[in-house]
Amino acid sequence: MKKVAALTREHWQGQGADGFHLYKGKMPIVATTLELLREHGPAGPAFWRFGREDRQNLFDAIGNPHRDAALARRAEDAWRRLAQEAAEREAQRSVCGNCGTKFTDDRWEASIAVDWGRGDSHPRLCDDCKTRAIEAERQAE
């Protein structure tokens, strides 16, 4: 098996990338013996993938568990980053100066929009309080 692995290296050897290997354009070559299959069964660590140190079950031998784990870590890190950014954004969200309710996204954007002479008449109030304030101003007139 070691001689076949050495002779076929160009067809299966991957390239290192961030703690795992990439196998683009390569094929996994897996070998075993009848003795190992009898000892461990087809679901046990009876398979040796060329280029790896230990025997593995067939699923791990043909897969790339180091890559899968690295990609899962990256996805988890990205999710944590997004959650942190969302929490920071939420902590900065404005609240109504009258009732204390947090602004909706639309109301928040409207309250901080640049005023070009026709801006928000009550930028510190939520929609409900703004409606009541406008109605009260109309009744007062």
PDB file of C-alpha atoms in Angstrom:
ATOM      1  CA  MET A   1       0.000   0.000   0.000  1.00  0.00           C
ATOM      2  CA  LYS A   2       2.835   2.394   0.813  1.00  0.00           C
ATOM      3  CA  LYS A   3       4.456   1.779  -2.570  1.00  0.00           C
ATOM      4  CA  VAL A   4       1.160   2.414  -4.414  1.00  0.00           C
ATOM      5  CA  ALA A   5       0.665   5.588  -2.344  1.00  0.00           C
ATOM      6  CA  ALA A   6       4.123   6.849  -3.260  1.00  0.00           C
ATOM      7  CA  LEU A   7       3.598   6.129  -6.969  1.00  0.00           C
ATOM      8  CA  THR A   8       0.187   7.871  -7.080  1.00  0.00           C
ATOM      9  CA  ARG A   9       0.969  10.893  -4.855  1.00  0.00           C
ATOM     10  CA  GLU A  10       0.256  13.461  -7.601  1.00  0.00           C
ATOM     11  CA  HIS A  11      -3.324  12.169  -7.893  1.00  0.00           C
ATOM     12  CA  TRP A  12      -4.312  12.348  -4.206  1.00  0.00           C
ATOM     13  CA  GLN A  13      -2.017  14.758  -2.363  1.00  0.00           C
ATOM     14  CA  GLY A  14      -3.744  17.962  -1.298  1.00  0.00           C
ATOM     15  CA  GLN A  15      -2.368  21.396  -0.542  1.00  0.00           C
ATOM     16  CA  GLY A  16      -2.235  22.781   2.999  1.00  0.00           C
ATOM     17  CA  ALA A  17      -4.628  25.630   3.848  1.00  0.00           C
ATOM     18  CA  ASP A  18      -5.308  26.995   7.373  1.00  0.00           C
ATOM     19  CA  GLY A  19      -5.003  23.750   9.308  1.00  0.00           C
ATOM     20  CA  PHE A  20      -6.550  21.451   6.709  1.00  0.00           C
ATOM     21  CA  HIS A  21      -5.896  20.324   3.136  1.00  0.00           C
ATOM     22  CA  LEU A  22      -7.648  21.231  -0.085  1.00  0.00           C
ATOM     23  CA  TYR A  23      -8.079  18.441  -2.590  1.00  0.00           C
ATOM     24  CA  LYS A  24      -9.341  20.314  -5.660  1.00  0.00           C
ATOM     25  CA  GLY A  25      -8.809  18.151  -8.711  1.00  0.00           C
ATOM     26  CA  LYS A  26      -7.581  15.242  -6.544  1.00  0.00           C
ATOM     27  CA  MET A  27      -9.229  11.977  -5.629  1.00  0.00           C
ATOM     28  CA  PRO A  28      -9.195  10.220  -2.280  1.00  0.00           C
ATOM     29  CA  ILE A  29      -7.503   6.840  -2.533  1.00  0.00           C
ATOM     30  CA  VAL A  30      -8.406   4.503   0.305  1.00  0.00           C
ATOM     31  CA  ALA A  31      -6.973   1.067   1.003  1.00  0.00           C
ATOM     32  CA  THR A  32      -7.667  -1.726   3.469  1.00  0.00           C
ATOM     33  CA  THR A  33      -7.066  -5.437   3.944  1.00  0.00           C
ATOM     34  CA  LEU A  34      -9.411  -8.328   4.550  1.00  0.00           C
ATOM     35  CA  GLU A  35      -7.832  -8.775   7.992  1.00  0.00           C
ATOM     36  CA  LEU A  36      -8.687  -5.182   8.999  1.00  0.00           C
ATOM     37  CA  LEU A  37     -12.222  -5.559   7.656  1.00  0.00           C
ATOM     38  CA  ARG A  38     -12.694  -8.773   9.645  1.00  0.00           C
ATOM     39  CA  GLU A  39     -11.246  -7.165  12.783  1.00  0.00           C
ATOM     40  CA  HIS A  40     -13.093  -3.800  12.661  1.00  0.00           C
ATOM     41  CA  GLY A  41     -15.958  -4.362  10.253  1.00  0.00           C
ATOM     42  CA  PRO A  42     -16.882  -2.056   7.365  1.00  0.00           C
ATOM     43  CA  ALA A  43     -17.943   0.771   9.745  1.00  0.00           C
ATOM     44  CA  GLY A  44     -14.803   0.597  11.905  1.00  0.00           C
ATOM     45  CA  PRO A  45     -11.318   2.085  11.522  1.00  0.00           C
ATOM     46  CA  ALA A  46     -10.261  -0.352   8.817  1.00  0.00           C
ATOM     47  CA  PHE A  47      -9.401   2.136   6.062  1.00  0.00           C
ATOM     48  CA  TRP A  48      -6.192   4.023   5.336  1.00  0.00           C
ATOM     49  CA  ARG A  49      -6.434   7.080   3.136  1.00  0.00           C
ATOM     50  CA  PHE A  50      -3.202   7.738   1.325  1.00  0.00           C
ATOM     51  CA  GLY A  51      -1.350  10.609   2.962  1.00  0.00           C
ATOM     52  CA  ARG A  52      -2.900  10.205   6.414  1.00  0.00           C
ATOM     53  CA  GLU A  53      -1.291   8.719   9.498  1.00  0.00           C
ATOM     54  CA  ASP A  54      -4.041   6.604  11.046  1.00  0.00           C
ATOM     55  CA  ARG A  55      -6.727   4.224   9.902  1.00  0.00           C
ATOM     56  CA  GLN A  56     -10.256   5.607   9.882  1.00  0.00           C
ATOM     57  CA  ASN A  57     -13.800   4.537   9.196  1.00  0.00           C
ATOM     58  CA  LEU A  58     -14.716   4.853   5.525  1.00  0.00           C
ATOM     59  CA  PHE A  59     -16.771   8.041   5.947  1.00  0.00           C
ATOM     60  CA  ASP A  60     -13.885   9.928   7.596  1.00  0.00           C
ATOM     61  CA  ALA A  61     -11.345   8.418   5.205  1.00  0.00           C
ATOM     62  CA  ILE A  62     -13.070   9.739   2.080  1.00  0.00           C
ATOM     63  CA  GLY A  63     -14.114  13.001   3.727  1.00  0.00           C
ATOM     64  CA  ASN A  64     -12.145  15.977   4.955  1.00  0.00           C
ATOM     65  CA  PRO A  65     -13.009  16.260   8.673  1.00  0.00           C
ATOM     66  CA  HIS A  66     -10.298  18.851   9.374  1.00  0.00           C
ATOM     67  CA  ARG A  67     -11.746  21.108   6.674  1.00  0.00           C
ATOM     68  CA  ASP A  68     -15.282  20.527   7.906  1.00  0.00           C
ATOM     69  CA  ALA A  69     -14.237  21.455  11.449  1.00  0.00           C
ATOM     70  CA  ALA A  70     -12.360  24.562  10.246  1.00  0.00           C
ATOM     71  CA  LEU A  71     -15.326  25.720   8.166  1.00  0.00           C
ATOM     72  CA  ALA A  72     -17.674  25.123  11.107  1.00  0.00           C
ATOM     73  CA  ARG A  73     -15.378  27.218  13.337  1.00  0.00           C
ATOM     74  CA  ARG A  74     -15.316  30.004  10.755  1.00  0.00           C
ATOM     75  CA  ALA A  75     -19.112  29.939  10.451  1.00  0.00           C
ATOM     76  CA  GLU A  76     -19.455  30.037  14.248  1.00  0.00           C
ATOM     77  CA  ASP A  77     -17.001  32.962  14.449  1.00  0.00           C
ATOM     78  CA  ALA A  78     -18.921  34.823  11.736  1.00  0.00           C
ATOM     79  CA  TRP A  79     -22.219  34.179  13.546  1.00  0.00           C
ATOM     80  CA  ARG A  80     -20.718  35.469  16.820  1.00  0.00           C
ATOM     81  CA  ARG A  81     -19.400  38.580  15.052  1.00  0.00           C
ATOM     82  CA  LEU A  82     -22.808  39.283  13.517  1.00  0.00           C
ATOM     83  CA  ALA A  83     -24.526  38.752  16.865  1.00  0.00           C
ATOM     84  CA  GLN A  84     -22.055  41.118  18.544  1.00  0.00           C
ATOM     85  CA  GLU A  85     -22.595  43.770  15.857  1.00  0.00           C
ATOM     86  CA  ALA A  86     -26.373  43.408  16.194  1.00  0.00           C
ATOM     87  CA  ALA A  87     -26.133  43.747  19.986  1.00  0.00           C
ATOM     88  CA  GLU A  88     -23.953  46.859  19.639  1.00  0.00           C
ATOM     89  CA  ARG A  89     -26.378  48.347  17.118  1.00  0.00           C
ATOM     90  CA  GLU A  90     -29.328  47.561  19.379  1.00  0.00           C
ATOM     91  CA  ALA A  91     -27.590  49.217  22.336  1.00  0.00           C
ATOM     92  CA  GLN A  92     -27.339  52.427  20.280  1.00  0.00           C
ATOM     93  CA  ARG A  93     -31.001  52.349  19.195  1.00  0.00           C
ATOM     94  CA  SER A  94     -32.870  55.514  20.100  1.00  0.00           C
ATOM     95  CA  VAL A  95     -35.865  55.470  22.414  1.00  0.00           C
ATOM     96  CA  CYS A  96     -38.930  57.683  22.438  1.00  0.00           C
ATOM     97  CA  GLY A  97     -38.450  60.816  24.528  1.00  0.00           C
ATOM     98  CA  ASN A  98     -42.024  60.534  25.729  1.00  0.00           C
ATOM     99  CA  CYS A  99     -42.850  56.871  26.424  1.00  0.00           C
ATOM    100  CA  GLY A 100     -39.376  55.268  26.316  1.00  0.00           C
ATOM    101  CA  THR A 101     -40.269  52.699  23.625  1.00  0.00           C
ATOM    102  CA  LYS A 102     -37.348  51.690  21.392  1.00  0.00           C
ATOM    103  CA  PHE A 103     -37.675  53.008  17.856  1.00  0.00           C
ATOM    104  CA  THR A 104     -38.431  50.629  14.996  1.00  0.00           C
ATOM    105  CA  ASP A 105     -35.750  50.465  12.303  1.00  0.00           C
ATOM    106  CA  ASP A 106     -37.789  52.733  10.007  1.00  0.00           C
ATOM    107  CA  ARG A 107     -38.485  55.243  12.769  1.00  0.00           C
ATOM    108  CA  TRP A 108     -34.844  55.238  13.854  1.00  0.00           C
ATOM    109  CA  GLU A 109     -33.647  55.916  10.309  1.00  0.00           C
ATOM    110  CA  ALA A 110     -36.198  58.720   9.916  1.00  0.00           C
ATOM    111  CA  SER A 111     -35.146  60.296  13.206  1.00  0.00           C
ATOM    112  CA  ILE A 112     -31.474  60.507  12.208  1.00  0.00           C
ATOM    113  CA  ALA A 113     -32.003  61.467   8.543  1.00  0.00           C
ATOM    114  CA  VAL A 114     -30.410  64.710   7.387  1.00  0.00           C
ATOM    115  CA  ASP A 115     -32.904  67.587   7.628  1.00  0.00           C
ATOM    116  CA  TRP A 116     -33.014  69.535   4.377  1.00  0.00           C
ATOM    117  CA  GLY A 117     -35.790  71.843   5.546  1.00  0.00           C
ATOM    118  CA  ARG A 118     -38.525  69.221   5.420  1.00  0.00           C
ATOM    119  CA  GLY A 119     -37.290  66.750   7.985  1.00  0.00           C
ATOM    120  CA  ASP A 120     -39.015  64.967  10.790  1.00  0.00           C
ATOM    121  CA  SER A 121     -41.170  67.284  12.883  1.00  0.00           C
ATOM    122  CA  HIS A 122     -40.689  65.210  16.053  1.00  0.00           C
ATOM    123  CA  PRO A 123     -37.409  63.235  15.722  1.00  0.00           C
ATOM    124  CA  ARG A 124     -37.309  62.242  19.401  1.00  0.00           C
ATOM    125  CA  LEU A 125     -40.763  60.617  19.477  1.00  0.00           C
ATOM    126  CA  CYS A 126     -41.924  57.155  18.380  1.00  0.00           C
ATOM    127  CA  ASP A 127     -44.597  56.917  15.686  1.00  0.00           C
ATOM    128  CA  ASP A 128     -47.477  56.658  18.176  1.00  0.00           C
ATOM    129  CA  CYS A 129     -46.306  59.590  20.321  1.00  0.00           C
ATOM    130  CA  LYS A 130     -45.535  61.615  17.189  1.00  0.00           C
ATOM    131  CA  THR A 131     -49.073  61.027  15.882  1.00  0.00           C
ATOM    132  CA  ARG A 132     -50.548  62.085  19.234  1.00  0.00           C
ATOM    133  CA  ALA A 133     -48.305  65.183  19.350  1.00  0.00           C
ATOM    134  CA  ILE A 134     -49.284  66.254  15.828  1.00  0.00           C
ATOM    135  CA  GLU A 135     -52.963  65.702  16.652  1.00  0.00           C
ATOM    136  CA  ALA A 136     -52.604  67.749  19.861  1.00  0.00           C
ATOM    137  CA  GLU A 137     -50.894  70.562  17.906  1.00  0.00           C
ATOM    138  CA  ARG A 138     -53.741  70.556  15.357  1.00  0.00           C
ATOM    139  CA  GLN A 139     -56.364  70.721  18.097  1.00  0.00           C
ATOM    140  CA  ALA A 140     -54.481  73.543  19.801  1.00  0.00           C
ATOM    141  CA  GLU A 141     -54.515  75.570  16.554  1.00  0.00           C
TER     142      GLU A 141
END
